Each structure stands twice: as structure tokens, then as C-alpha cells.
XYZ file of C-alpha atoms in Angstrom:
513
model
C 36.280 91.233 -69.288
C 33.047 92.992 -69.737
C 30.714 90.667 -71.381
C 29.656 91.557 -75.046
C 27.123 88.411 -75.732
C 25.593 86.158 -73.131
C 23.177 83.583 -73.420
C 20.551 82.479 -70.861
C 19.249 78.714 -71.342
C 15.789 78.131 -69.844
C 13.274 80.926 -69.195
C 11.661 79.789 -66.297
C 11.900 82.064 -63.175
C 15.864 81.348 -62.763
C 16.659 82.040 -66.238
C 13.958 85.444 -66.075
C 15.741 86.921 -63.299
C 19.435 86.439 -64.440
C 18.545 87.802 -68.116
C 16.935 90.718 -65.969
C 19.563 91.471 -63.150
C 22.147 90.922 -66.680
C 20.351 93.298 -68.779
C 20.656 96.031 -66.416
C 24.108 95.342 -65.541
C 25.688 94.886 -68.450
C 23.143 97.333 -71.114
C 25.731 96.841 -74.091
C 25.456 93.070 -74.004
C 23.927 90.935 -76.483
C 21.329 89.092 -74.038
C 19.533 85.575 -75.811
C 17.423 84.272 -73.201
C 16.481 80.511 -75.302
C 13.354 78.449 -73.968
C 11.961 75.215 -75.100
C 8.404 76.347 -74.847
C 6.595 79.155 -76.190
C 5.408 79.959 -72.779
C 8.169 81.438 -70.397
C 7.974 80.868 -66.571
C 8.629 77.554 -66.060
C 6.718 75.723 -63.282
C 4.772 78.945 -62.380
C 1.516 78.844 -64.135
C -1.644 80.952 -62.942
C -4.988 80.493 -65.029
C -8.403 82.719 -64.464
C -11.241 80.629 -65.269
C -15.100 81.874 -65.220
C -17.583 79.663 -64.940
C -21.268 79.693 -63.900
C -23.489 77.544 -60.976
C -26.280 77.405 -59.355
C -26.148 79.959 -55.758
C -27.550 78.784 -52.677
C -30.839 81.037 -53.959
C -31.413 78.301 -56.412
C -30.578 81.142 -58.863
C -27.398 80.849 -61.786
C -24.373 82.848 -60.933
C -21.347 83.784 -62.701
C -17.709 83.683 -61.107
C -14.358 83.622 -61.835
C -11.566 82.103 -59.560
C -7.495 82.285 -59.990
C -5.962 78.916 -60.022
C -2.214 77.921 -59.473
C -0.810 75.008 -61.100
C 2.925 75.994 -59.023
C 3.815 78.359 -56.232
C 0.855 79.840 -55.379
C 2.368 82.269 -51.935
C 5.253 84.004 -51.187
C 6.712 85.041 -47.801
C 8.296 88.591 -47.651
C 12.063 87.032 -46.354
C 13.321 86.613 -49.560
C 14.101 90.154 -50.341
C 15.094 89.183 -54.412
C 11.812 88.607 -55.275
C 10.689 92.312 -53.094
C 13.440 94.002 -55.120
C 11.644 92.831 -59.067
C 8.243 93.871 -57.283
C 9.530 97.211 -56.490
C 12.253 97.460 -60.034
C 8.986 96.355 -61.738
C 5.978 98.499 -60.037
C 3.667 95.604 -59.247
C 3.243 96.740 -56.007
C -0.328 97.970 -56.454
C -1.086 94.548 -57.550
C -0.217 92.695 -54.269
C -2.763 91.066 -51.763
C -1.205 90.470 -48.230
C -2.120 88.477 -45.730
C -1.397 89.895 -42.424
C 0.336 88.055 -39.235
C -2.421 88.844 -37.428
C -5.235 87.050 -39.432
C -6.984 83.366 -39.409
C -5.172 82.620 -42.384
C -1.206 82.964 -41.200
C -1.904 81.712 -37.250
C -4.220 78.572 -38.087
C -2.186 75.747 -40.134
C -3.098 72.459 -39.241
C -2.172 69.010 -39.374
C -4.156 65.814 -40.277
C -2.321 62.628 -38.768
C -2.788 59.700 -41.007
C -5.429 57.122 -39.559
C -7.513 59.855 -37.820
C -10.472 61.808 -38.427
C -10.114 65.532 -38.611
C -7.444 68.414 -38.658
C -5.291 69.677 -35.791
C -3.924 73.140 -35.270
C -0.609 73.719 -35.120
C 0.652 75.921 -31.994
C 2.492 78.595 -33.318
C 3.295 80.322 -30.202
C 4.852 79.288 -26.660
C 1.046 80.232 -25.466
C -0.405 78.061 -28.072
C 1.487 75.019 -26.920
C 0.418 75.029 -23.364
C -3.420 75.897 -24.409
C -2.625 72.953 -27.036
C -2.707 70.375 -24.491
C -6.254 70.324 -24.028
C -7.768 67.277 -25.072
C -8.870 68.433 -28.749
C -5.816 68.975 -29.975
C -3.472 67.066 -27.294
C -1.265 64.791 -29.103
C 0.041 67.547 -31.406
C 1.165 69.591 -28.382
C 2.362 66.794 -26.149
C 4.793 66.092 -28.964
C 5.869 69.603 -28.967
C 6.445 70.008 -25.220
C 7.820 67.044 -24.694
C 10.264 67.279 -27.692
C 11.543 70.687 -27.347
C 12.645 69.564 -23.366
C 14.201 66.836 -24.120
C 16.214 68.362 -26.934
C 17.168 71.429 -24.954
C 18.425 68.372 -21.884
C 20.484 66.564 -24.714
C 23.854 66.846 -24.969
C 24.772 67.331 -28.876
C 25.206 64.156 -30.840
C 25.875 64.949 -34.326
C 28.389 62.338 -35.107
C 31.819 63.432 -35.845
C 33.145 64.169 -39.164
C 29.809 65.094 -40.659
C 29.249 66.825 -43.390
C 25.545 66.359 -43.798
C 22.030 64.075 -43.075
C 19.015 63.913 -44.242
C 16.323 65.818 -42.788
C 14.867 62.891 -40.605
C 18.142 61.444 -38.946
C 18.655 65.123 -37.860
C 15.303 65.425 -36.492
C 15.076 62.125 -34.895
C 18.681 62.568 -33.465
C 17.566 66.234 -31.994
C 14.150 65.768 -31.151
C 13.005 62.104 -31.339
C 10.936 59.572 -34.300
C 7.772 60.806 -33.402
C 8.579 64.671 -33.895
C 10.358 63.920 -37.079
C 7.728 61.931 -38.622
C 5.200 63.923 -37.937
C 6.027 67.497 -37.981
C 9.340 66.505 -40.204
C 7.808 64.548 -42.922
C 4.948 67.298 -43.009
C 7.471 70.135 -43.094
C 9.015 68.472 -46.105
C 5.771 67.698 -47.997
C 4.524 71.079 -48.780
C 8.041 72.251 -49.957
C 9.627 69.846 -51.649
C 7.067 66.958 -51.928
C 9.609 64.248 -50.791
C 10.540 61.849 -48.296
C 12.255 63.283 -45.410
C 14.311 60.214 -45.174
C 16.056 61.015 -48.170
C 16.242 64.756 -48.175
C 19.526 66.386 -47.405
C 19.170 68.850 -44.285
C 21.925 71.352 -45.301
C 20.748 71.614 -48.944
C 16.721 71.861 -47.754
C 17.231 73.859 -44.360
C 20.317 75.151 -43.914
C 19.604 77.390 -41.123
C 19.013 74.064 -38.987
C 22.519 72.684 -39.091
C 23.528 76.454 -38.259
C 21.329 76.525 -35.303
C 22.908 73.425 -34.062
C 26.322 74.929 -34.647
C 24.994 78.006 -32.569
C 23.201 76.363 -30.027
C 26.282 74.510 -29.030
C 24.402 71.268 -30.355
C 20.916 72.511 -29.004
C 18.406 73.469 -31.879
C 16.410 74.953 -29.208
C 19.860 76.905 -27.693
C 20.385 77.882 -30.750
C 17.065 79.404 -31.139
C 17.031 81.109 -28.300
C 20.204 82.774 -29.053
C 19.578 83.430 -32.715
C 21.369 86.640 -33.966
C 19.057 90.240 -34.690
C 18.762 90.341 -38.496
C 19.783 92.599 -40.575
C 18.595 93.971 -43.822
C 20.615 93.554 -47.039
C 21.276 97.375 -48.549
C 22.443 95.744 -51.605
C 18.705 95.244 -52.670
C 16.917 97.974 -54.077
C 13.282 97.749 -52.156
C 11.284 100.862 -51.940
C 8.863 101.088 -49.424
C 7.663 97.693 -49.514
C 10.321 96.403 -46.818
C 8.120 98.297 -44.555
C 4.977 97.376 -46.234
C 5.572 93.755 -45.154
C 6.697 94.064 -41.982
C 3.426 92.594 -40.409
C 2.768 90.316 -43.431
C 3.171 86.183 -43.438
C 2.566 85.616 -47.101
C 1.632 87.320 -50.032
C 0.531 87.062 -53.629
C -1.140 89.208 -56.528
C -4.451 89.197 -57.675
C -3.582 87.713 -60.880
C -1.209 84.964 -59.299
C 2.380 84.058 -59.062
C 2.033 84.655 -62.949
C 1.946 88.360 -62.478
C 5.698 88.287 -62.195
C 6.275 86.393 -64.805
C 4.374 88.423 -67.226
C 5.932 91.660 -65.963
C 9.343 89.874 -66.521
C 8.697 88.649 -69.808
C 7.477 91.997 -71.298
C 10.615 93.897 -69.657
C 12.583 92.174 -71.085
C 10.981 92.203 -74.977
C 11.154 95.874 -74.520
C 15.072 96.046 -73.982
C 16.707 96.161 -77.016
C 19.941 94.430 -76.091
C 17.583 91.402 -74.835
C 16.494 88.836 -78.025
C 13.464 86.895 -76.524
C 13.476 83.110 -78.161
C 11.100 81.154 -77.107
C 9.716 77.916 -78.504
C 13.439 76.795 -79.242
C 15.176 73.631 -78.030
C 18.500 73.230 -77.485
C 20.054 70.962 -78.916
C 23.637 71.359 -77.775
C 26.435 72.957 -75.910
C 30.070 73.120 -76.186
C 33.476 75.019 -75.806
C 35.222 75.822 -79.127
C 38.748 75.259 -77.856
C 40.184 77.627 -80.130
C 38.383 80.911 -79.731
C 37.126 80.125 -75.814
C 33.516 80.988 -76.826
C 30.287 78.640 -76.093
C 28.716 77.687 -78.767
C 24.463 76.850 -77.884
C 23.203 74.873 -80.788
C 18.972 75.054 -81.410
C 16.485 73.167 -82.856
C 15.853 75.935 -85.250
C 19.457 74.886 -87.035
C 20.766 78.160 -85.512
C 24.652 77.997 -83.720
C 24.159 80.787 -81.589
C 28.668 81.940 -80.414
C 28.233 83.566 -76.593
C 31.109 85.088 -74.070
C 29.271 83.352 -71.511
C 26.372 81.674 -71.202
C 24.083 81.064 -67.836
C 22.228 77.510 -67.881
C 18.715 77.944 -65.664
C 18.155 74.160 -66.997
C 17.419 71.177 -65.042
C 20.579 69.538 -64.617
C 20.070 66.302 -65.793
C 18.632 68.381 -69.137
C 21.694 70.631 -69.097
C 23.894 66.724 -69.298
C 21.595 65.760 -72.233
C 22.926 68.378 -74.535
C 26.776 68.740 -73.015
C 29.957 67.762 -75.252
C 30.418 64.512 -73.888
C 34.370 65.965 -74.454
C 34.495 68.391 -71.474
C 32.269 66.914 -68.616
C 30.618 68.306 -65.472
C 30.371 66.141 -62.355
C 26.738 65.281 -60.196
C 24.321 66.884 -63.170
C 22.580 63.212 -62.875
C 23.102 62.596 -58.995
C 19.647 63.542 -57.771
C 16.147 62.108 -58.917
C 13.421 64.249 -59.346
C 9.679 64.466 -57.362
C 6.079 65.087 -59.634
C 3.672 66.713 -57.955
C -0.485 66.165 -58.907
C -2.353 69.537 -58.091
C -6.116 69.355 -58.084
C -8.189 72.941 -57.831
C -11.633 72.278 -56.366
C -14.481 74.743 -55.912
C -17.302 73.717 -53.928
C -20.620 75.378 -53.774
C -20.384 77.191 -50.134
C -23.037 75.543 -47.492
C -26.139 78.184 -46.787
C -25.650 77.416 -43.152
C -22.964 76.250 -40.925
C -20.527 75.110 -40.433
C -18.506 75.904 -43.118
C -16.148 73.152 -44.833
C -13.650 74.243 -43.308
C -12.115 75.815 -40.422
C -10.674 79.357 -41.133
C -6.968 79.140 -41.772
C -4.353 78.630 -44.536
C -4.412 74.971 -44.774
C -3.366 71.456 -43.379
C -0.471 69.007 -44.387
C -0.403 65.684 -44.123
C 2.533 63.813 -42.554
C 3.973 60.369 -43.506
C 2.129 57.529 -41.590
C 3.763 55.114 -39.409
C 4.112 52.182 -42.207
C 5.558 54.972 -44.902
C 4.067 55.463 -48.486
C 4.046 52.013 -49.619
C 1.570 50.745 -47.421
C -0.406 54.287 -48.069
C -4.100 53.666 -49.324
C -5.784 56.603 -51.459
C -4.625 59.483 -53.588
C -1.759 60.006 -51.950
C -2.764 63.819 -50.521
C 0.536 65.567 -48.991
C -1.780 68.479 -47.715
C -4.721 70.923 -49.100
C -4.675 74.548 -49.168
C -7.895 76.840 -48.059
C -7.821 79.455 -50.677
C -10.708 80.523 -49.725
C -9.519 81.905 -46.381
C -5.719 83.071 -47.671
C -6.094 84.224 -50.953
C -9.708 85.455 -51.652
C -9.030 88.742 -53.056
C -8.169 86.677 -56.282
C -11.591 85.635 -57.016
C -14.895 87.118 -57.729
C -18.499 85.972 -57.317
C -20.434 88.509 -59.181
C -23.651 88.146 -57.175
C -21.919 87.348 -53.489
C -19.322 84.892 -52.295
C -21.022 81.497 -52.903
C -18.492 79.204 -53.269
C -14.898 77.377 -51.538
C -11.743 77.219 -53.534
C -9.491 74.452 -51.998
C -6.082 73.018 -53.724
C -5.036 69.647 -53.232
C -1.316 68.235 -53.758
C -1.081 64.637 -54.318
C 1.574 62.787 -55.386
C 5.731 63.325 -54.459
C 6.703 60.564 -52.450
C 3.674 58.701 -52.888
C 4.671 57.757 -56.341
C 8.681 56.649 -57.421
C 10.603 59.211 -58.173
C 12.266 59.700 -61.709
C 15.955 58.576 -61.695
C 17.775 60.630 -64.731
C 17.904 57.489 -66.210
C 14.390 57.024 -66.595
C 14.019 60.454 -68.736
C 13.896 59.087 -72.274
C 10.398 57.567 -71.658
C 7.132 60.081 -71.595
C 6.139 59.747 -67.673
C 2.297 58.621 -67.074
C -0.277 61.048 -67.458
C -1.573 61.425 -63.761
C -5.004 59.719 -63.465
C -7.251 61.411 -60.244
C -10.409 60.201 -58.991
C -12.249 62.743 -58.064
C -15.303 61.191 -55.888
C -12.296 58.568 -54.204
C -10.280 62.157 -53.430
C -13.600 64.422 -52.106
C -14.561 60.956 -49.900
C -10.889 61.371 -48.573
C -10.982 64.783 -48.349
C -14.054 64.782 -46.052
C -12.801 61.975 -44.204
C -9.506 64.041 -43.349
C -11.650 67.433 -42.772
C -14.248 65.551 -40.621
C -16.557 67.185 -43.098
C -18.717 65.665 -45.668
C -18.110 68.138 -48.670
C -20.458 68.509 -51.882
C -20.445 67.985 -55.343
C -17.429 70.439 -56.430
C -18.593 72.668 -59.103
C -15.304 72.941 -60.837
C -12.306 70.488 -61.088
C -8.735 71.478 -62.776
C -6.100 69.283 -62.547
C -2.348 70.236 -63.032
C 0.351 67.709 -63.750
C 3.769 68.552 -62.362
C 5.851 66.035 -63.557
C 9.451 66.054 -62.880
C 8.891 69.519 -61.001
C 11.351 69.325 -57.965
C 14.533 68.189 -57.470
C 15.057 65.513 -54.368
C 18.432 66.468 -53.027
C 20.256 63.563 -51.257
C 22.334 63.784 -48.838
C 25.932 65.215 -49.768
C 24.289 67.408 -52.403
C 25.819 70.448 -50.527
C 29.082 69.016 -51.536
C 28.300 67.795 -54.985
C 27.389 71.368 -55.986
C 30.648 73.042 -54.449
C 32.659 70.655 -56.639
C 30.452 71.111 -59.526
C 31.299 74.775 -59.060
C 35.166 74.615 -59.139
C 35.364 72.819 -61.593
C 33.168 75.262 -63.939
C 35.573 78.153 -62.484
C 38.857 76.409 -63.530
C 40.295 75.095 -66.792
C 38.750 74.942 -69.247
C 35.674 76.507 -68.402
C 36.971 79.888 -66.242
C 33.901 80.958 -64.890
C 32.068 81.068 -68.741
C 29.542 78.966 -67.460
C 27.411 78.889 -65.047
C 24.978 76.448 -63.545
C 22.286 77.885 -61.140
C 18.805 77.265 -60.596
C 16.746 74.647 -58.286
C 18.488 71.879 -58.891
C 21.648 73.328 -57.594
C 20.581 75.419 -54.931
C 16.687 75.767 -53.715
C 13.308 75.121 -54.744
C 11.181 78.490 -53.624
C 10.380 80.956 -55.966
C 12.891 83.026 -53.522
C 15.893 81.489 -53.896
C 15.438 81.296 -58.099
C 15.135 84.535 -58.229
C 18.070 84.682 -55.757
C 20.130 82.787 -58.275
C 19.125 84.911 -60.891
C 20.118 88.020 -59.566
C 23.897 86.661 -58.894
C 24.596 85.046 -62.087
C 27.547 87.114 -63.726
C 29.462 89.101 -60.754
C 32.696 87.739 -61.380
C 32.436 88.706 -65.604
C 33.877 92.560 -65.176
């Protein structure tokens, strides 16, 4: 049955591309996309801020930077988020950063207890010129891993279904490889401990590469099939406009397309735009089949079929406790500190730091709890990826650098815990630039502007069997008494990256005509 009403709960990215992808597919439906805040997007959040300092000239100057409190890059793989650049002509608005530059070859590594930053190889070339003595350790690991694992026989147990993403590494490749390029690997996306993370919710494509490799990751590399592109999505020209691109962004932020999203969708005028609303409850009327969304504006709003883009342990807070849904409360949740520094930049060399994208820092060998400091999971050189975004209006005279603290530094938040107001985040800034130098091997200055974003709550720490959990969750909204009215998508069901939300999005509703 075509869908006459449909309502979308959350308007962060998720719930922004589903009312989208819905409004175009079904133009005669009543669309109410609901959000608790007045400000839609979710964890995406890009702020210009101007500010004035003193230039190395000894004179004042006046500059502006971009900063991101979320997602701050995207890669061109996830072909969703290419189609809503092309559908919604921001593609004038795009910085890229090519394959070829500093900024997508040099990402680096700083091992806890050491001084200094290490390049990652990120070629077969760069791993045997890696084994100089400068950067040694990082590409003995590498060699010596990838043999070994291509010499094992395969020893995933038998009968399983999943593990998290360290046993998998250290079963494939060895401790050492999975603590230190694992647990770094799984700090910059989801901010957790990689002893906790499920593999085939986080990386999928691993346990498939086993499976292809014949139990060799690096078989299954080696054999890994052409891909193809998707003709389902409607691209343009910008499939070949990224061809030679590693990430990308816009010069106004991730925020761009968000805003472009938002006023779409105001100017459709089977799309009702409500934001600033809670909801305050959901649940089947048993004699007319329709879901019924109750708000904190004392509104009952009666929908076909509505599309929750809610956290899931939210989504359980405002369920009839009369019809429930399984594993909405199974996974705790990461909060993530970021700090935006800009630093005067030095009149002579060297610079602060090296040219490249960034470093990450992996878990040490006694784990977090032993951890002294802020608690830095790695630090981003915007200066050298993204610098098209800001403006020095008298010369480039200063270096933007994010920080992410936090993740599995601090507890995470059990779904129990979500009735108390979590901690405001307290940073020290000189403790954090002392650390920062320490892991650059560069004494840094006075930063001339500090902004600090708390994430709290942010990403979803899927354990292992999550796979699972979400396949049941999902036949049991597809059977009685549900039938497919419902559904659940968004990162806490199915990925974190701004790719795989919009993803969701986009396939919300195929089964409703």
C-alpha cells in the first residue's frame, strides 16, 4: 500500500536522508520529520568563528577558521552521500584532497610511551623503505605480520558467528599488530576499545576477506573482486570527479549538507518540518493498525508508517511497554571530547607539524586504566587537509589542529545510566598542549583560540553478536504486529560514518508500495 502519511523521528543525518529519499518517492505523502532540538543534523555541527591575533609582523590580523564539533571528512566510497551532493548541487562547494598529496599519503602513528609521530606505510614500497631506523618498529610490525598471516593456516574457531575486532586481529596477525594498528584503527572511528568492538558490525569487509582468502586476510586481499559501480545511484559527474580523491569536505563543513537538506525539505510542501519537539511516545492502535507518535507539544500525531532515526535506547524510552522490541538497550554508548586549537604559525622552521592528515594514538600496553593525561585518541592537522576552509585576511599565519579525547578513556554509558545528566567534560588546556608537544616532539605555543565540543553519548559501542541482535530486531518489526510499519535504522543499528546514515536513509520505505 502506497503510503499516505509517514513520520520520521529524529532529524539528524539518518532521519534527513530518509524524509528526503521519502519525499521524492512517495510526493503525495504526508511527510513529519519530528526533532527534539531546534537545530536539525544531529551530531554534525560546523561553526565559522573570526577572531583577531597578533601575526608574526608583530602587527593585528583578522581570520576566520571552520571548526567541526563531528565528522569533519568524507571519503568518496560511499556513493549515498555523492548522490545528495549531486540531487542537491553542492558540488561547487566541495574541497578535495587528492591521492596524490601530503595530506592523504602521510598518517602517522604516535605509540604510547614515546616521543614523536611515525608514518604509516601506505604502500608495499613504503614498508620496505619503512624499515629504516626512524620509523622501524612500525614497519617491522607490518612485514613481519602480514608473513606470518599469509603462512597461517585459518583458525577462526568453528561455529562462529562473530569477535570482536582484537581477537580477530590477534588471531590473524598477532597482539602486537592488533594493539597497535587495531586499537588505533578503532579510535578514530568509533572511539572505543577494540576489545569490545564487534568485527562484523565495525568492518565487515574483514570477516569477508577471511571467507575469500580461504582464512588468509592477506589471500583474501590479494584476490579481492574488481568493483563495480552501483547504477541505482543517481551521481552526475562527480563519480569521475573523485576518482583520484582520498577525502573530501566543503568549505563551509560537514554542515553544508545539512543545511542544504534542511531547506529542501521546508520547501516541499508534502514535508511538515517540526523541530524543537520531543517525543513523548509511540504506539500501535490495535484497532485501526496506525502508529500513533505522541509530542511534547500535546499533539497525537496518526502515521501509516513511521521511520525511527533515534538512538535506540531513546526509541525504548518512549515505546508501549505492550508491544516490545528486542536489543534497543544491548549496547552502551562512547562520548567523545573534541578540542579545536589554533596556534600562531612559527616565522621559521620547522613547522609544528609534519605535513600530513594527522596521527592516532593506539592503546598502550597496560590499557586505559593505567593511562595518564587527557586521554588523546589522535589529532587531526587541519591545517594541511582542509585549509581551503579558512582564511587569514593578511596571509596564512596560523595552525588549526583538532584533538579527540575521551571514548575509551572514560566508562562508557550503559542505557541504564541515561536518567542522570552525564558530566560536563572538564579539559586542561596547558596539561593537553604539554602532551601534545610531547607526542609531536614539538614544543607548540600559546594557542590563540580554544573551542571545545562535548560529544556525549555520540557513538554506539557494538558488542559482539550485534550483527545478530539487529537481524532479529528486524523480523520481528516485519511480522505481527508490526508488518514492516516500523522501521528502525540509523547508527545504532547499522554504522557510524556519515556514509552509511545516509545509506540508511535512502532505503527506509522500499517494501511500502
Amino acid at each position: 500500500m502506497v503510503p499516505e502519511s509517514i513520520a520520521v523521528l529524529g532529524g539528524g543525518l539518518t532521519g534527513l536522508s530518509a524524509a528526503f529519499h521519502l519525499s521524492r518517492r512517495f510526493p503525495a505523502a504526508c511527510i513529519t520529520v519530528i526533532n527534539k532540538d531546534t537545530r536539525f543534523g544531529g551530531w554534525v555541527r560546523s561553526e565559522r568563528v573570526k577572531f583577531a591575533f597578533t601575526g608574526q609582523s608583530g602587527n593585528q590580523e583578522e581570520a576566520e577558521v571552520l571548526l567541526e564539533a563531528g565528522p569533519r571528512t568524507l571519503r568518496p566510497d560511499a556513493r549515498s552521500v555523492l548522490e545528495l551532493i549531486h540531487l542537491l548541487n553542492l558540488s561547487s562547494s566541495l574541497i578535495t584532497v587528492p591521492k596524490s598529496s601530503a595530506a592523504a599519503k602521510n598518517r602517522f602513528l604516535h605509540i604510547p610511551g614515546s616521543e614523536g609521530i611515525h608514518r604509516i606505510p601506505s604502500s608495499l614500497l613504503d614498508i620496505v623503505t619503512s624499515l629504516k631506523p626512524s620509523n622501524a618498529h612500525l614497519g617491522r610490525i607490518l612485514v613481519s605480520s602480514a608473513v606470518k598471516e599469509l603462512l597461517k593456516r585459518g583458525n577462526r574457531p568453528p561455529g562462529a558467528e562473530d569477535e570482536s575486532v582484537d581477537e580477530f586481529l590477534s588471531r590473524r596477525f598477532g597482539n602486537e599488530f592488533a594493539r597497535v594498528f587495531g586499537s588505533a584503527l578503532v579510535h578514530g572511528i568509533y572511539a572505543a576499545d577494540s576489545r569490545k568492538l564487534s568485527l562484523r558490525s565495525a568492518f565487515p569487509s574483514l570477516w569477508n576477506t577471511e571467507d575469500r582468502g580461504r582464512g588468509s586476510i592477506v589471500a583474501g586481499l590479494l584476490r579481492a573482486p574488481s568493483s563495480v559501480g552501483d547504477l541505482s545511484y543517481d551521481l552526475g559527474e562527480l563519480q569521475d570527479k573523485m576518482r583520484d580523491v582520498s577525502v573530501y569536505s566543503f568549505k563551509d563543513g560537514i554542515g553544508t549538507l545539512v543545511n542544504a537538506l534542511v531547506k529542501y525539505l521546508r520547501e516541499q510542501p508534502n514535508v511538515h518540518m517540526c523541530g524543537g519537539v520531543r517525543i513523548m511516545g509511540l504506539r500501535l492502535n490495535p484497532r485501526n493498525k496506525r502508529l500513533e507518535v505522541t509530542t511534547s507539544s500535546q499533539e497525537t500525531l496518526s502515521s501509516r508508517y513511521v521511520v525511527s532515526a533515534l538512538p535506540l535506547h531513546q526509541l525504548r524510552g518512549v515505546l508501549s511497554p505492550a508491544i516490545p522490541i528486542p536489543h534497543l538497550t544491548a549496547n552502551a554508548y562512547s562520548s567523545v571530547t573534541v578540542v579545536s586549537l589554533v596556534f600562531p604559525s612559527p616565522s621559521s622552521s620547522p613547522a609544528l607539524h609534519p605535513d600530513g592528515f594527522g596521527y592516532l594514538v593506539p592503546r598502550g600496553v597496560d590499557g586505559y586504566s593505567a593511562a595518564k593525561g587527557s586521554g588523546i585518541l589522535g589529532c587531526v592537522f587541519d591545517s594541511s587537509s582542509t585549509a581551503a576552509q579558512d582564511i587569514c585576511h593578511s596571509g596564512r599565519g596560523f595552525t588549526k589542529m583538532t584533538v579527540m579525547l575521551g571514548g575509551p578513556y572514560v566508562s562508557p554509558t550503559s542505557c541504564a545510566s541515561f536518567s542522570s545528566a552525564p558530566p560536563s567534560p572538564q579539559v586542561d588546556v596547558p596539561t593537553l598542549i604539554s602532551e601534545l608537544s610531547y607526542q609531536l616532539n614539538q614544543p607548540l605555543p600559546s594557542p590563540i583560540l580554544v573551542k571545545v565540543f562535548s560529544n556525549t553519548r555520540c557513538i554506539p559501542l557494538y558488542s559482539v553478536g550485534h550483527l545478530q541482535r539487529m537481524d532479529d530486531l528486524k523480523r520481528v518489526l516485519a511480522s505481527e504486529p508490526w508488518n514492516g510499519r516500523l522501521e528502525v535504522v540509523g547508527a545504532g543499528v547499522g554504522g557510524v560514518s556519515v556514509g552509511d546514515c545516509v545509506e540508511a536513509g535512502r532505503n527506509v520505505g522500499r517494501s511500502w508500495s
